[in-house]
PDB file of C-alpha atoms in Angstrom:
ATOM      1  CA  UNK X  39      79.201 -58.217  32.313  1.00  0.00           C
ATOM      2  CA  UNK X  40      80.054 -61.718  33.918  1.00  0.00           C
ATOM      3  CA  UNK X  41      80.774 -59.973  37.482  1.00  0.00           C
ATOM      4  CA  UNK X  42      77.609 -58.725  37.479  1.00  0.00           C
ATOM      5  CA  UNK X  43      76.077 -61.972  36.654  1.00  0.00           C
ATOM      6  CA  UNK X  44      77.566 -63.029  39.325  1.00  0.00           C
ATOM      7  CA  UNK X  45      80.198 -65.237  37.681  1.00  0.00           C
ATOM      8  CA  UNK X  46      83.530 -64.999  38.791  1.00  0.00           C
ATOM      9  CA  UNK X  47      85.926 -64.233  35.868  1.00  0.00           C
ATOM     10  CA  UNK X  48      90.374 -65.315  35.735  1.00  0.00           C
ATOM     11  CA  UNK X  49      91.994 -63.604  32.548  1.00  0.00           C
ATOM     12  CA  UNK X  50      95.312 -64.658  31.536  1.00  0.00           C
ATOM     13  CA  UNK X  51      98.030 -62.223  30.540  1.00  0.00           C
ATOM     14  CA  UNK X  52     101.221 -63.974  28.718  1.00  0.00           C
ATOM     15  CA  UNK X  53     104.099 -62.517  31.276  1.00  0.00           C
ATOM     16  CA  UNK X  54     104.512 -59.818  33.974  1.00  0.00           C
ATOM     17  CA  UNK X  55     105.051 -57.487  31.528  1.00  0.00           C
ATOM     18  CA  UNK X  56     101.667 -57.436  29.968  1.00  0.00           C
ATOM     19  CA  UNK X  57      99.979 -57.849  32.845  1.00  0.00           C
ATOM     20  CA  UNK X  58     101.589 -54.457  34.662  1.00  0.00           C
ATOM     21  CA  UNK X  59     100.667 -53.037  31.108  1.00  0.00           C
ATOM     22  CA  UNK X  60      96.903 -53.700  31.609  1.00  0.00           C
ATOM     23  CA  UNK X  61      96.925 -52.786  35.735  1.00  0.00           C
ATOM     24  CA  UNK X  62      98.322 -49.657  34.609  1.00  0.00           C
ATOM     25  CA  UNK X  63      95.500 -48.700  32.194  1.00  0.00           C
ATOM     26  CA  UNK X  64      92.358 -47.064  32.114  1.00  0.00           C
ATOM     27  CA  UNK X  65      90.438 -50.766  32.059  1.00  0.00           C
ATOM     28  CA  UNK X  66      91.918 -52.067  35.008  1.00  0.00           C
ATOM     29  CA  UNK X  67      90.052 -49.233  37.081  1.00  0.00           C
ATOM     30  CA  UNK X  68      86.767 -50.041  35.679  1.00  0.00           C
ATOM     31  CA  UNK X  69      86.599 -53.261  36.765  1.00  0.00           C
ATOM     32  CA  UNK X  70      85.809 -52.440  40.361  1.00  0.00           C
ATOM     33  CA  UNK X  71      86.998 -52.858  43.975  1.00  0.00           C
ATOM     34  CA  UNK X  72      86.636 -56.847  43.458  1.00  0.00           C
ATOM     35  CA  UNK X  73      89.567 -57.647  41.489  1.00  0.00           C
ATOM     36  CA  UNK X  74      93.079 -59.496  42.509  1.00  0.00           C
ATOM     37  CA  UNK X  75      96.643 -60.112  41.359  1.00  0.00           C
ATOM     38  CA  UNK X  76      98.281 -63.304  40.718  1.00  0.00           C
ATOM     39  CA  UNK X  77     102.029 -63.251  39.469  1.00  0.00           C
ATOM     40  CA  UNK X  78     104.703 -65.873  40.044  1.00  0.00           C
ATOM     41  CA  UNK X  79     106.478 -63.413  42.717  1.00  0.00           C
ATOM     42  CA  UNK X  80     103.668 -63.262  45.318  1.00  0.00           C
ATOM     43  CA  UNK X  81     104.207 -64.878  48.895  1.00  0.00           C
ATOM     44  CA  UNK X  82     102.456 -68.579  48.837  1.00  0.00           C
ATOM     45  CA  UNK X  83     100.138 -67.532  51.235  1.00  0.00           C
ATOM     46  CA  UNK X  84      99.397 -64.351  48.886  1.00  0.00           C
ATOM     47  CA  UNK X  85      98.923 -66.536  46.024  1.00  0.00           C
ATOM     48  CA  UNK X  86      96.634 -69.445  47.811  1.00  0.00           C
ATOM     49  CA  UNK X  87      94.147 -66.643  49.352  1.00  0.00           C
ATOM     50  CA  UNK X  88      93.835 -65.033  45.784  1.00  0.00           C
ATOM     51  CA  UNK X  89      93.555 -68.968  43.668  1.00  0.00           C
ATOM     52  CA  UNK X  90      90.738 -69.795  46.414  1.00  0.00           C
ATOM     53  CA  UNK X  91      88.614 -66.686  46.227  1.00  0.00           C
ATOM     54  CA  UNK X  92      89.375 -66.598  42.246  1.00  0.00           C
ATOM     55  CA  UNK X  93      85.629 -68.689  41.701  1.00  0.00           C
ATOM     56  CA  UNK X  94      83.693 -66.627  43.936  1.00  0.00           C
ATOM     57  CA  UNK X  95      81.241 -64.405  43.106  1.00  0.00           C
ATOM     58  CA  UNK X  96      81.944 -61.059  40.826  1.00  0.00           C
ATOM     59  CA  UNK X  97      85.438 -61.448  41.919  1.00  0.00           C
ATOM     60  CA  UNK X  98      87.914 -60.355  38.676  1.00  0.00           C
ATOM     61  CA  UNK X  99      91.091 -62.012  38.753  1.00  0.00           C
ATOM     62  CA  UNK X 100      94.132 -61.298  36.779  1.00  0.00           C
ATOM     63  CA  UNK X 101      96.922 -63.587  36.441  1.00  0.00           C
ATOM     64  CA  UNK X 102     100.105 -64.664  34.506  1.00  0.00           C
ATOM     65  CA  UNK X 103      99.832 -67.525  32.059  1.00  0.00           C
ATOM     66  CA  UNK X 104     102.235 -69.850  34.386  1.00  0.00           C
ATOM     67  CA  UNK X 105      98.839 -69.893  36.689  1.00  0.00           C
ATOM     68  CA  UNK X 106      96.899 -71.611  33.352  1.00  0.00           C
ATOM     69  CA  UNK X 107      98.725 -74.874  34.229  1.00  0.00           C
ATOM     70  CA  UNK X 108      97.586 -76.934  36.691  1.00  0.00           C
ATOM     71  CA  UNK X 109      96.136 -74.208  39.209  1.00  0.00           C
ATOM     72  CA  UNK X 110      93.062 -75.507  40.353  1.00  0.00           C
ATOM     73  CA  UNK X 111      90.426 -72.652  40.635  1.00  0.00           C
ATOM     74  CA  UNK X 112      87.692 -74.863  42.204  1.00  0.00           C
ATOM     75  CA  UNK X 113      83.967 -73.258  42.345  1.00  0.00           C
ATOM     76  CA  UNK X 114      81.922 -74.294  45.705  1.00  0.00           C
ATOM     77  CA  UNK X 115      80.305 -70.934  45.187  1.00  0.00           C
ATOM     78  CA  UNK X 116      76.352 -71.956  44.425  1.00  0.00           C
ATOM     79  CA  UNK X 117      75.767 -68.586  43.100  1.00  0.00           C
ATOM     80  CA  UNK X 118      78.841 -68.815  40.598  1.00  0.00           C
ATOM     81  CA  UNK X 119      77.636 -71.721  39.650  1.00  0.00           C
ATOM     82  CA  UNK X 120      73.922 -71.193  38.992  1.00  0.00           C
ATOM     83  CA  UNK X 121      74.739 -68.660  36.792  1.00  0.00           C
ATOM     84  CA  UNK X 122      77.150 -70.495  34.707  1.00  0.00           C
ATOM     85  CA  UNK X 123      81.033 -70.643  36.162  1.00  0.00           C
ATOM     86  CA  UNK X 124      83.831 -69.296  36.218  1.00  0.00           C
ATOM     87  CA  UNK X 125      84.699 -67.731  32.707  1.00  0.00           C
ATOM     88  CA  UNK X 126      88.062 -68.101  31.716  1.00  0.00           C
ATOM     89  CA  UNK X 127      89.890 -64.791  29.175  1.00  0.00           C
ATOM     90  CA  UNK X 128      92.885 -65.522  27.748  1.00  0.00           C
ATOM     91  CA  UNK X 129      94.265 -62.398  26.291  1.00  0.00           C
ATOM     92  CA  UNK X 130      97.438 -63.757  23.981  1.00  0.00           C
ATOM     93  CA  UNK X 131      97.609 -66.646  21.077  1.00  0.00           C
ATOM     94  CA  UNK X 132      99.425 -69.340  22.654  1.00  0.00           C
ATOM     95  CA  UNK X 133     102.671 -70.565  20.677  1.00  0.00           C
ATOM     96  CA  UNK X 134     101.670 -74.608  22.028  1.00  0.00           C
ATOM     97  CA  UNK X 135      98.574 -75.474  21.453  1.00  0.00           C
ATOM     98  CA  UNK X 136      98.713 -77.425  24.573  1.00  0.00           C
ATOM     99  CA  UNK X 137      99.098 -74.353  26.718  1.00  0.00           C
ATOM    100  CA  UNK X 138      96.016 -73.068  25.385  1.00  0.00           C
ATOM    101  CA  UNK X 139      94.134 -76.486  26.297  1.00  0.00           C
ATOM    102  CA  UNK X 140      95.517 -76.268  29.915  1.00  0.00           C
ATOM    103  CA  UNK X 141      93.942 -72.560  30.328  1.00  0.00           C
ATOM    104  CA  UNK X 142      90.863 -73.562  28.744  1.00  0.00           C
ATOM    105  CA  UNK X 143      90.959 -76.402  31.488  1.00  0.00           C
ATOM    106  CA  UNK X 144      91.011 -74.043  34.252  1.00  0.00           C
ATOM    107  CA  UNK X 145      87.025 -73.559  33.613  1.00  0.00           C
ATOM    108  CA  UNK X 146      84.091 -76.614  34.107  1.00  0.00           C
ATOM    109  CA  UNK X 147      86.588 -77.915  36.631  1.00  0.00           C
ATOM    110  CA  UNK X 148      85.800 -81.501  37.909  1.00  0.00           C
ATOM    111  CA  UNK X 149      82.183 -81.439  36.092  1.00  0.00           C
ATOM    112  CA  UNK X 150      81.320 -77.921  37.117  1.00  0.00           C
ATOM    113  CA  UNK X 151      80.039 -74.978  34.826  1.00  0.00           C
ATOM    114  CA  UNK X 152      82.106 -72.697  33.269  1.00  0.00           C
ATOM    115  CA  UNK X 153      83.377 -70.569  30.040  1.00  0.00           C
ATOM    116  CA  UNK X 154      86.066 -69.598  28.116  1.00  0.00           C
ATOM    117  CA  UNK X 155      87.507 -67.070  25.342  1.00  0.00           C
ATOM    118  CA  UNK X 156      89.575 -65.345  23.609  1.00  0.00           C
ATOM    119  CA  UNK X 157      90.500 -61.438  23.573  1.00  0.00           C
ATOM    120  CA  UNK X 158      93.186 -60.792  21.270  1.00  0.00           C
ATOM    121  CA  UNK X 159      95.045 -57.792  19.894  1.00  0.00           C
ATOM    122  CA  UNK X 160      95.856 -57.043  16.085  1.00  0.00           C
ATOM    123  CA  UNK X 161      98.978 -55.854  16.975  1.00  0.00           C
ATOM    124  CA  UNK X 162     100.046 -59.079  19.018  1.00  0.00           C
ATOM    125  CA  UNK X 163      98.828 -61.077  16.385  1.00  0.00           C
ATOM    126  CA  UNK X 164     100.861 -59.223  13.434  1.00  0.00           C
ATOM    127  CA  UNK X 165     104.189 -59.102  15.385  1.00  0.00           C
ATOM    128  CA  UNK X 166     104.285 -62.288  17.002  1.00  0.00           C
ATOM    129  CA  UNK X 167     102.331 -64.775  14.227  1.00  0.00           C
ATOM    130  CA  UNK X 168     102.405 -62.150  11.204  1.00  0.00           C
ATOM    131  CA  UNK X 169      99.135 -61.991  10.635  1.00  0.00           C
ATOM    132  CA  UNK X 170      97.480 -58.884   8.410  1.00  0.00           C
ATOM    133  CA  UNK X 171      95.933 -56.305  10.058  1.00  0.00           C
ATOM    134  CA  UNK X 172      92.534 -56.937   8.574  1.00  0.00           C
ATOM    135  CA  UNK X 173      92.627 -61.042   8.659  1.00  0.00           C
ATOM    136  CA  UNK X 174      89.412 -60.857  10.317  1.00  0.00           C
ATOM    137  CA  UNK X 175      88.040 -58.221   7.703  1.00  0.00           C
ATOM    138  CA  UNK X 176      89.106 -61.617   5.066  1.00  0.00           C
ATOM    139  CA  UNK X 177      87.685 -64.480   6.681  1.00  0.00           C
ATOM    140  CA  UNK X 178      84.212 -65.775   7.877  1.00  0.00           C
ATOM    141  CA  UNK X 179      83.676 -65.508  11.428  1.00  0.00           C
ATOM    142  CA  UNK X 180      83.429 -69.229  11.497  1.00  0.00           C
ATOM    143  CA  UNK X 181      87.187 -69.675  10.229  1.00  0.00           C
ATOM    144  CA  UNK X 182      88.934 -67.134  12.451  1.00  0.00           C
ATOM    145  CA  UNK X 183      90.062 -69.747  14.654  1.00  0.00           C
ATOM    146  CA  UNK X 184      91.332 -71.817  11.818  1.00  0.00           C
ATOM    147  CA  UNK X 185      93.331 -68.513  10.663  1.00  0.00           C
ATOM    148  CA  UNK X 186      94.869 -68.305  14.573  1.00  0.00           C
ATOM    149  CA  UNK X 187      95.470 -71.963  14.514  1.00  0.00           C
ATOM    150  CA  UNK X 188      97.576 -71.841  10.940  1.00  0.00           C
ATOM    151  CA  UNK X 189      99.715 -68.715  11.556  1.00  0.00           C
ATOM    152  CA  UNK X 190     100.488 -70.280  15.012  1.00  0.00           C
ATOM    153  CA  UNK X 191     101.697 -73.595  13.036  1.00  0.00           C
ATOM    154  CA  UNK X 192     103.389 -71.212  10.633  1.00  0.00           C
ATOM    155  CA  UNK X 193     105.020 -69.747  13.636  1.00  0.00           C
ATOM    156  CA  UNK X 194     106.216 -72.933  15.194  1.00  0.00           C
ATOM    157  CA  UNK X 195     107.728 -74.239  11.990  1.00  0.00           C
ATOM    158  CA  UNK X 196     110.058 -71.188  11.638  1.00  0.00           C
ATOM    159  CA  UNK X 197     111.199 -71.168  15.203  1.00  0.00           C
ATOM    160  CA  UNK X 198     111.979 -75.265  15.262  1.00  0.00           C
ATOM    161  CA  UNK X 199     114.083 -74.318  11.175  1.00  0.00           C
ATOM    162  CA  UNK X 200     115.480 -71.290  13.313  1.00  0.00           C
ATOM    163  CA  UNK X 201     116.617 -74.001  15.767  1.00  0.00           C
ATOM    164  CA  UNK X 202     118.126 -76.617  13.540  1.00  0.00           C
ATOM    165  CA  UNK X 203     119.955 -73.901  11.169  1.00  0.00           C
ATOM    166  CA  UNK X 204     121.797 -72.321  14.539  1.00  0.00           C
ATOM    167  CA  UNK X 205     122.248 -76.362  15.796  1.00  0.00           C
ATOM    168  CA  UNK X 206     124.040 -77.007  12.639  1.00  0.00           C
ATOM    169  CA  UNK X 207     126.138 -74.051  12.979  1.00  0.00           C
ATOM    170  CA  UNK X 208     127.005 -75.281  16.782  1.00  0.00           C
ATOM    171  CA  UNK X 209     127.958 -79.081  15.372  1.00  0.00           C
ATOM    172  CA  UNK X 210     130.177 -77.857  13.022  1.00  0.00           C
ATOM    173  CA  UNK X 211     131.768 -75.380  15.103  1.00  0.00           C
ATOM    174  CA  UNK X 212     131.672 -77.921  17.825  1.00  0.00           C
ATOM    175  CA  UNK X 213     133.246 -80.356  15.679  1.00  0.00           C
ATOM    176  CA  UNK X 214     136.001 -77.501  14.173  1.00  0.00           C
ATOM    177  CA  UNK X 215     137.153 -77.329  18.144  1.00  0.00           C
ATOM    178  CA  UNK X 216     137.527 -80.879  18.421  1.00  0.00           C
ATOM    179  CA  UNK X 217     139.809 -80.648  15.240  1.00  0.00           C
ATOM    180  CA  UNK X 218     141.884 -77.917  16.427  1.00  0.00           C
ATOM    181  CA  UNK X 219     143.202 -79.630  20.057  1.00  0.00           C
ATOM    182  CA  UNK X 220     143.573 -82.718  17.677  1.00  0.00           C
ATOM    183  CA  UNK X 221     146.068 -80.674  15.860  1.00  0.00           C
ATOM    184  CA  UNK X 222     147.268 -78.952  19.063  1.00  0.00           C
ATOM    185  CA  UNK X 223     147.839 -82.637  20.704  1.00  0.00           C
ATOM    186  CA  UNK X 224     149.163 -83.776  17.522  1.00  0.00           C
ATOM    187  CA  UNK X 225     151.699 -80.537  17.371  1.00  0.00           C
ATOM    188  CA  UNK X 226     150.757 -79.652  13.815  1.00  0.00           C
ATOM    189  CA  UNK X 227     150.465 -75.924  14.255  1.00  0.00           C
ATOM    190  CA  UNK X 228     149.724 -75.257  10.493  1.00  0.00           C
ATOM    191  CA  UNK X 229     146.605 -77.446  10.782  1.00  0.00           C
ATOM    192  CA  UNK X 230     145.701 -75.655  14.290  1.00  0.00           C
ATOM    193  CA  UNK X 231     145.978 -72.475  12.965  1.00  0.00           C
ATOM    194  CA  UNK X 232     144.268 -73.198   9.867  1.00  0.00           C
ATOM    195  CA  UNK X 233     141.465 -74.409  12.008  1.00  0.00           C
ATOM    196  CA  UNK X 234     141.276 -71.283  14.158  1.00  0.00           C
ATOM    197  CA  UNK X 235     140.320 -69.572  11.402  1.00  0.00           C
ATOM    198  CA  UNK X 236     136.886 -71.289  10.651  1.00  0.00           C
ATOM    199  CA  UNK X 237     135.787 -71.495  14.686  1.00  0.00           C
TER     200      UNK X 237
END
């Protein structure tokens, strides 16, 4: 729809992975002979030529989420920009926040037109944030991104306990090693080898 506006449309794919995984679906052939790649293992030349005809347009381009950082996808297309910028898809719930402002950023660039959203699968959402299969079927419309916004806090808050549990376990093993060449140095093999046992 925004290609034949005459926009000029960059989705964002979280890795290589998912981004093969939509190339090598039925969608990715419906979008027309206008469309280009952009991973992290193109030549430089490759990926310049694809990031400067990315806001022309109808062109489609798909990239990697490592491009939603600081690429600049500048429109000097009049066209493009008459008809309301480049739109920006980002197909995956960020875990920072912050990433998610930096792809949003890659649209209205320098005072320019532009657009952005969201297309997001259930199944994403329940494996990587837990979310129920029918959390939109429970909230208003209006509170959906409030709902994204928690789980993803939920999300963070288990991986940073995940963190500190395992960096406990590394101190005190850490520490346990430090004991046991004390003992070594000290020639008290009973205390090594009493040691040994709990690294």
């Amino acid at each position: 729809l925004m290609t034949k506006q005459k926009r000029s449309v960059v989705v964002f794919f979280q890795n290589n992975a998912r981004l093969k995984d939509f190339t090598s679906s039925s969608f990715y052939h419906k979008l027309g002979r206008q469309k280009k790649l952009l991973t992290e293992d193109m030549p430089k030349s490759d990926k310049d030529f694809v990031i400067s005809k990315a806001a022309t347009a109808g062109q489609v381009t798909l990239s990697t989420a490592i491009f939603g950082r600081g690429t600049d996808f500048f429109c000097k297309d009049e066209t493009v920009q008459k008809n309301g910028g480049v739109h920006v898809i980002q197909t995956f719930l960020s875990d920072e926040e912050s990433e998610e402002i930096q792809i949003q950023g890659r649209t209205s660039r320098q005072g320019k037109k532009g657009s952005y959203q969201m297309i997001l699968l259930n199944s994403d959402l329940e494996e990587q944030f837990g979310l129920a299969k029918d959390w939109k079927d429970n909230n208003a419309k209006k509170d959906w991104y409030d709902c994204l916004s928690n789980a993803r806090e939920k999300h963070r808050d288990a991986v940073c306990e995940k963190i500190e549990a395992n960096l406990a376990i590394a101190t005190e093993k850490d520490c346990n090693t430090h004991r046991y060449f004390d003992a070594l140095l000290a020639r008290d093999k009973n205390a090594a080898s009493n040691i040994f046992s709990d690294i």
